[in-house]
Structure formats: structure tokens, C-alpha cells
C-alpha atoms as one frame of an Amber mdcrd trajectory, in Angstrom:
protein
   0.000   0.000   0.000   1.525   3.336  -1.081   1.626   6.534   0.916  -1.623
   8.511   0.969  -1.486  11.513  -1.356  -2.565  14.958  -0.181  -5.599  16.593
  -1.799  -6.889  20.120  -2.370  -8.628  21.669   0.633 -11.785  23.447  -0.483
 -11.126  26.575  -2.543  -7.734  27.204  -0.900  -4.317  26.303  -2.275  -3.720
  24.116   0.773  -3.273  20.358   0.375  -4.303  18.080   3.240  -4.736  14.365
   3.838  -8.162  13.009   2.786  -8.651  11.728   6.344  -7.794  13.985   9.285
  -6.280  12.563  12.468  -8.472  13.647  15.393  -6.408  14.283  18.534  -9.254
  14.573  21.033  -8.408  11.075  22.326  -4.910  12.098  23.429  -4.293  13.928
  26.694  -5.437  13.310  30.256  -7.794  10.763  31.788  -8.813  13.485  34.238
 -10.790  14.955  31.352 -12.377  11.672  30.226 -11.497   8.139  31.393 -11.166
   6.861  27.806  -8.414   9.328  26.899  -4.970   7.913  26.011  -2.375   9.653
  28.155   0.645   7.375  27.667   2.999   9.481  25.544   4.722   6.518  23.916
   1.407   5.021  22.857   0.200   8.334  21.435   3.459   8.886  19.565   3.316
   5.387  18.057  -0.177   6.067  16.703   0.761   9.495  15.351   3.976   8.220
  13.724   2.074   5.402  12.014  -0.439   7.935  10.714   2.291  10.311   9.532
   4.264   7.580   7.772   1.052   6.440   6.056   0.400   9.909   4.674  -2.223
  11.010   7.206  -0.449  14.253   8.000  -3.306  16.565   8.907  -4.010  16.752
  12.642  -7.033  18.314  14.345  -6.995  19.259  18.016  -8.390  22.001  20.304
  -7.186  23.968  23.288 -10.116  22.591  25.274  -9.118  18.950  24.765  -7.705
  17.752  28.091  -7.164  21.375  29.129  -4.473  21.914  26.506  -2.702  18.571
  26.935  -3.759  17.376  23.481  -1.997  20.324  21.849   1.077  19.766  24.005
   1.319  16.092  23.029   0.993  16.912  19.337   3.729  19.519  19.608   5.999
  17.144  21.519   5.460  14.475  18.868   6.598  16.819  16.099   9.691  17.732
  18.109  10.509  14.162  19.210  10.559  12.804  15.665  11.926  16.001  14.108
   8.955  16.139  11.762   9.521  18.832   9.102   6.886  21.458   9.849   6.115
  21.999   6.183   5.000  18.354   5.845   2.099  18.571   8.309  -1.129  20.539
   8.637  -2.231  21.506  12.154  -5.808  22.489  12.912  -6.892  23.611  16.364
  -9.830  25.425  17.922 -10.806  28.221  20.301 -13.874  28.829  22.481 -13.578
  26.517  25.516 -12.047  27.610  28.845  -8.435  26.554  29.396  -6.312  27.500
  32.387  -2.807  26.123  32.920  -2.547  27.904  36.286  -5.190  25.652  37.826
  -3.360  22.339  38.104  -5.583  19.452  37.176  -8.448  21.700  36.057 -10.727
  19.630  33.857 -14.171  21.133  33.322 -16.534  18.391  32.216 -19.691  19.898
  33.651 -21.261  23.220  34.689 -18.933  25.729  36.326 -19.259  26.654  39.977
 -19.533  30.315  40.991 -15.789  30.786  41.555 -14.973  29.294  38.156 -17.506
  31.544  36.446 -15.633  34.562  37.787 -12.182  33.140  37.094 -12.986  32.174
  33.502 -15.129  35.196  32.639 -12.616  36.298  29.983 -10.946  32.944  29.342
 -13.628  31.452  27.119 -15.846  32.404  24.202 -14.942  34.443  21.133 -14.125
  37.912  22.430 -11.153  39.723  20.913  -9.306  39.394  24.211  -9.809  35.651
  24.438  -9.167  34.819  20.774  -5.814  36.613  20.641  -4.628  35.250  23.990
  -5.887  31.727  23.263  -4.263  31.670  19.829  -0.900  32.692  21.285  -1.260
  30.022  23.983  -2.080  27.341  21.404   1.010  28.308  19.405   3.064  28.071
  22.607   1.693  24.627  23.490   2.117  23.329  19.950   5.550  24.871  19.616
   4.710  26.112  16.139   2.259  28.146  14.094  -1.278  26.956  13.272  -2.490
  26.162   9.769  -6.254  26.365  10.357  -7.578  28.113  13.483 -11.258  27.283
  14.045 -13.936  28.658  16.321 -15.295  25.670  18.248 -18.827  27.070  18.454
 -20.641  30.351  17.859 -20.642  32.805  20.771 -23.963  34.492  21.459 -22.351
  36.948  23.910 -19.849  38.443  21.459 -20.648  40.566  18.391 -19.761  38.706
  15.216 -17.772  41.706  13.946 -15.528  41.533  17.009 -14.895  37.823  16.496
 -14.135  38.052  12.777 -11.836  41.050  13.177  -9.865  39.261  15.903  -9.575
  36.146  13.718  -8.368  38.278  10.819  -5.770  39.820  13.113  -4.290  36.475
  14.211  -3.937  35.632  10.516  -2.201  38.948   9.871   0.073  38.367  12.865
   1.234  35.062  11.394  -0.139  32.946  14.231  -2.365  31.023  11.812  -2.562
  30.715   8.047  -6.329  30.158   7.680  -9.453  30.249   9.828 -12.395  27.859
  10.054 -15.495  27.154  12.108 -17.269  24.293  13.840 -20.876  23.367  14.645
 -23.406  26.198  14.447 -26.522  27.156  12.536 -26.172  27.635   8.805 -27.492
  31.179   9.164 -24.842  31.975  11.793 -22.059  30.636   9.600 -23.306  32.622
   6.603 -23.502  35.812   8.678 -19.928  35.394   9.936 -18.799  34.976   6.319
 -20.772  38.005   5.143 -19.196  40.214   7.803 -15.700  39.069   6.844 -16.313
  39.613   3.133 -17.858  43.036   3.700 -14.762  44.172   5.595 -12.150  42.443
   3.452 -11.148  40.128   6.303 -10.131  36.479   6.190 -13.098  34.167   5.715
 -13.651  30.643   6.992 -12.177  27.966   4.727 -13.862  24.979   6.359 -16.862
  23.891   8.391 -16.212  21.225  11.015 -19.669  19.874  11.724 -21.249  16.698
  13.032 -22.120  14.627   9.973 -22.485  10.875   9.576 -25.037   8.216   8.625
 -26.837   8.699  11.954 -26.850  12.515  11.818 -27.519  14.198   8.477 -29.271
  17.424   9.444 -26.396  19.393   7.875 -27.760  18.407   4.455 -30.641  20.881
   4.835 -28.796  24.229   4.956 -25.114  23.996   5.861 -23.914  21.620   3.152
 -25.695  23.398   0.254 -24.152  26.682   1.433 -20.574  25.455   1.803 -20.711
  23.567  -1.500 -21.908  26.698  -3.292 -18.994  28.686  -1.870 -16.255  26.062
  -2.163 -15.823  25.676   1.588 -14.342  22.388   2.786 -16.335  20.127   5.106
 -14.425  18.334   7.884 -16.984  16.223   9.789 -16.381  15.391  13.421 -17.730
  12.172  14.938 -17.867  10.398  11.547 -18.659   7.138  13.352 -21.078   8.834
  15.784 -18.751   8.186  18.720 -18.155   4.639  17.538 -21.795   3.617  17.211
 -21.361   3.026  13.473 -18.315   0.828  14.003 -20.005  -2.127  15.721 -23.348
  -3.970  15.935 -26.027  -2.343  18.107 -25.799  -5.010  20.814 -22.075  -4.406
  21.337 -20.818  -1.572  23.550 -17.336  -0.114  23.968 -15.258   1.184  26.865
 -15.967   4.723  25.710 -19.699   4.095  25.476 -19.657   2.727  29.013 -17.691
   5.699  30.381 -18.438   8.727  28.190 -20.766  11.149  29.957 -22.738  11.655
  26.736 -23.023   8.025  25.739 -23.259   6.449  29.183 -26.646   4.882  29.670
 -27.590   5.016  25.981 -28.372   1.430  25.026 -30.286  -0.575  22.444 -33.759
   0.182  23.783 -32.991   3.922  23.721 -32.241   4.082  20.005 -34.885   5.053
  17.505 -35.923   2.205  15.222 -34.452   3.977  12.184 -31.077   4.320  13.939
 -30.964   0.607  14.672 -31.866  -0.090  11.054 -29.054   2.142   9.779 -26.474
   0.442  12.003 -27.749  -2.964  10.888 -27.446  -1.934   7.242 -23.885  -0.715
   7.769 -23.091  -4.137   9.219 -24.761  -5.885   6.272 -22.797  -3.878   3.700
 -19.568  -4.493   5.632 -20.158  -8.255   5.678 -21.017  -8.280   1.970 -17.845
  -6.394   1.048 -15.607  -8.190   3.545 -14.589  -5.012   5.359 -15.269  -3.411
   8.747 -18.286  -1.296   9.636 -15.966   1.648  10.307 -14.621   1.379   6.770
 -18.159   1.476   5.371 -19.169   4.527   7.427 -15.934   6.341   6.566 -16.179
   5.464   2.867 -19.715   6.910   2.816 -18.394  10.247   4.102 -15.507  10.214
   1.645 -18.009   9.655  -1.171 -19.662  12.934  -0.145 -16.445  14.872  -0.763
 -15.716  15.492   2.915 -12.522  15.231   4.972 -13.637  13.156   7.996 -11.860
  13.624  11.322 -11.212  10.168  12.754 -10.262   9.525  16.371  -7.526   6.917
  16.009  -6.884   5.188  19.338  -4.613   2.412  18.059  -2.231   1.554  15.240
  -4.863  -0.874  13.971  -7.383   1.961  13.692  -4.887   3.909  11.588  -4.551
   0.978   9.210  -8.328   0.600   9.093  -8.705   4.282   8.222  -6.216   3.942
   5.376  -8.143   0.961   4.006 -11.323   3.040   3.873  -9.693   5.196   1.196
  -9.783   2.230  -1.172 -13.436   1.365  -0.507 -15.919   2.294  -3.216 -19.605
   2.239  -2.373 -22.012   1.859  -5.271 -24.891   4.281  -5.727 -27.250   1.493
  -4.685 -25.256   0.813  -1.505 -25.295   4.495  -0.569 -29.054   4.691  -1.089
 -29.504   1.534   0.983 -27.520   3.060   3.864 -29.304   6.414   3.677 -32.904
   5.283   3.140 -33.947   4.659   6.796 -32.848   8.114   8.035 -35.383  10.375
   9.754 -35.033  14.017  10.899 -33.754  14.626  14.423 -32.889  17.482  16.778
 -29.996  19.742  15.796 -26.544  19.344  17.328 -24.917  22.721  17.967
């Protein structure tokens, strides 16, 4: 199997790997019990990905309170990875505080934290510029694509877009992007940037997979019209599309979102979709994860995969060679029903 070639990223001149390595799984178990915190294990996974041609890495300052960014930066330094051979994407919005040892906010803030983090979260000019500099410090290098993790209802959009333009002008990041929000919000951010001659978003990192396709209503038509790249997070819906419905995983048993969600809590159409993914996988002699990933690749997206083992890296690479027929895609999509928005 040859090295994975890099491909054009939306309407930019940037070339990235067709599958993005998601670094949310690397950091501290204090944040989530399923996180991989052994540096050697993380480095082995990342080196396998890099050597295979998966050289685009997505992280966020909020992942493990900055530890994910630190590990990625240490990996690049440890293996003397030429900076020009990798693409680094990270995000801003969540509270991060290195002065509070062991701080891991996985629930609502208490009153003291609300005061302490009043200006250390969100998308204000103050926070964006400080957070971007801190991400660069943790990574030990500049950022290629700096993304807002969510929209911020407390900050004027003009303030956010001007600050993002400034971090581009300062050389801290090369491009900017955005993550889950309403299509109307995303379009308004873009309009403000265009009106003022500022940098515009080059990608939308949204939740999109066979079990969640609400983005097809407004967001996807908009970004396709404007040549904006789509980089879906949770392409396997937190692993639910990678195994039969009756099988759980360590993450499902310990993740605060997934914990307690079992077979009798799924909608009938969701169970049917998972069953169909399994059927297609068996027919083609591949894994369910390969089927779900191949479906996203067929849509022209750049899925962000959380790779928690060397085997998962190899599985991701195999998905690049999977071709789903039009009939197979229709079969996988047919049971879907509308559901509540994820923002």
C-alpha cells in the first residue's frame, strides 16, 4: 500500500490528507477516562499515521485542558517532523487555564470558576488573541487552520471576525475555520468578513455521519456553493457506526454523553441504519468503520477520525480504497429520519 497523497482543501491552495487525524483522544484521563495519556502510545499512533500519509491533525485547546496540543507539539519535536510536511488544525472557544493544576471542566462551572474564567472562554477579541498565542506556545509552532469551536452568542460577530483576521495577519495562523453552528450563523460570519475584506472561513467542522444528516438541509448546500471544505467530526457517531447495536465499547460505558444510551434507547431507524452498515460491511468483507468512513468520503468530505490504536490507523487507510455503489449508498441512507440539531 503506497503513501496517501494529499488533496486540495476546499477553494484554498492548501493540500491536506483526505482523512484527518483527530487528537481529542490524546491527553489526560482526568478529562475523560477513555483518553490515552501514555505518551509513547500516542506517539506510536501518530507516527504510524504520519508515515502512512495522514499528516493533517485536528486538536483544540479545550481537549484535556491543553494537553492534546502539548502532546501533538511534543510528537513533532521528538521525531523532528519537518513542519512543512504537516497541517495543524486547532480550535478556540472553551475555557483553558494552565494555572489551575488538574483543572478539567466536564460539567457546569461553579460560581468561583464563572468569575475566574469570565474572559478565558468564548470568542471575544481578548480571548481569541490570547488563546491563539497560547495554542502556538503549546504546539511549539504556528497553526495552519484556526477554528472557532462554536458560535458565541455573547460576542458581536464583527468583534470575532476582526480578531480572527488579526491572528492571521500576525502570522499565528494561516487560515481560519469554524465548527458546529446554525447555517445562518455561519453565513452571517462569512458576510461580515467579506464586507470588511477580512479572512473568511475555509472549512466547516460539523457533526455529519449516517446517523446525523441534518447538515444536508442548509449547511452543506451553502458550503458547496462557496467552495468551503467540510471536515466532519464524529464520523462514526462516537463509535456507534463501528459495531453492531448489541455491542458496547469502553468509551460508550464511560463517556458522559453516551453512558446509559443502550439498544432500547435508540430510535428504530437508527438501529436499522447500524444494521445496514453491518450488512454492507459483511457483503464487502470489510469493517463497519470502513463502510461509514467510505460513505463520508463519497460525499467529498474530509472526515476527522479519532484513532486510538495503530490498527485503527490501518483501518482508516483501508477506507480510502473502498468504493460504495450508488445502490449501496441509497440503501444506507434510506432509513434516516429528521432529528434534533446538534450545535
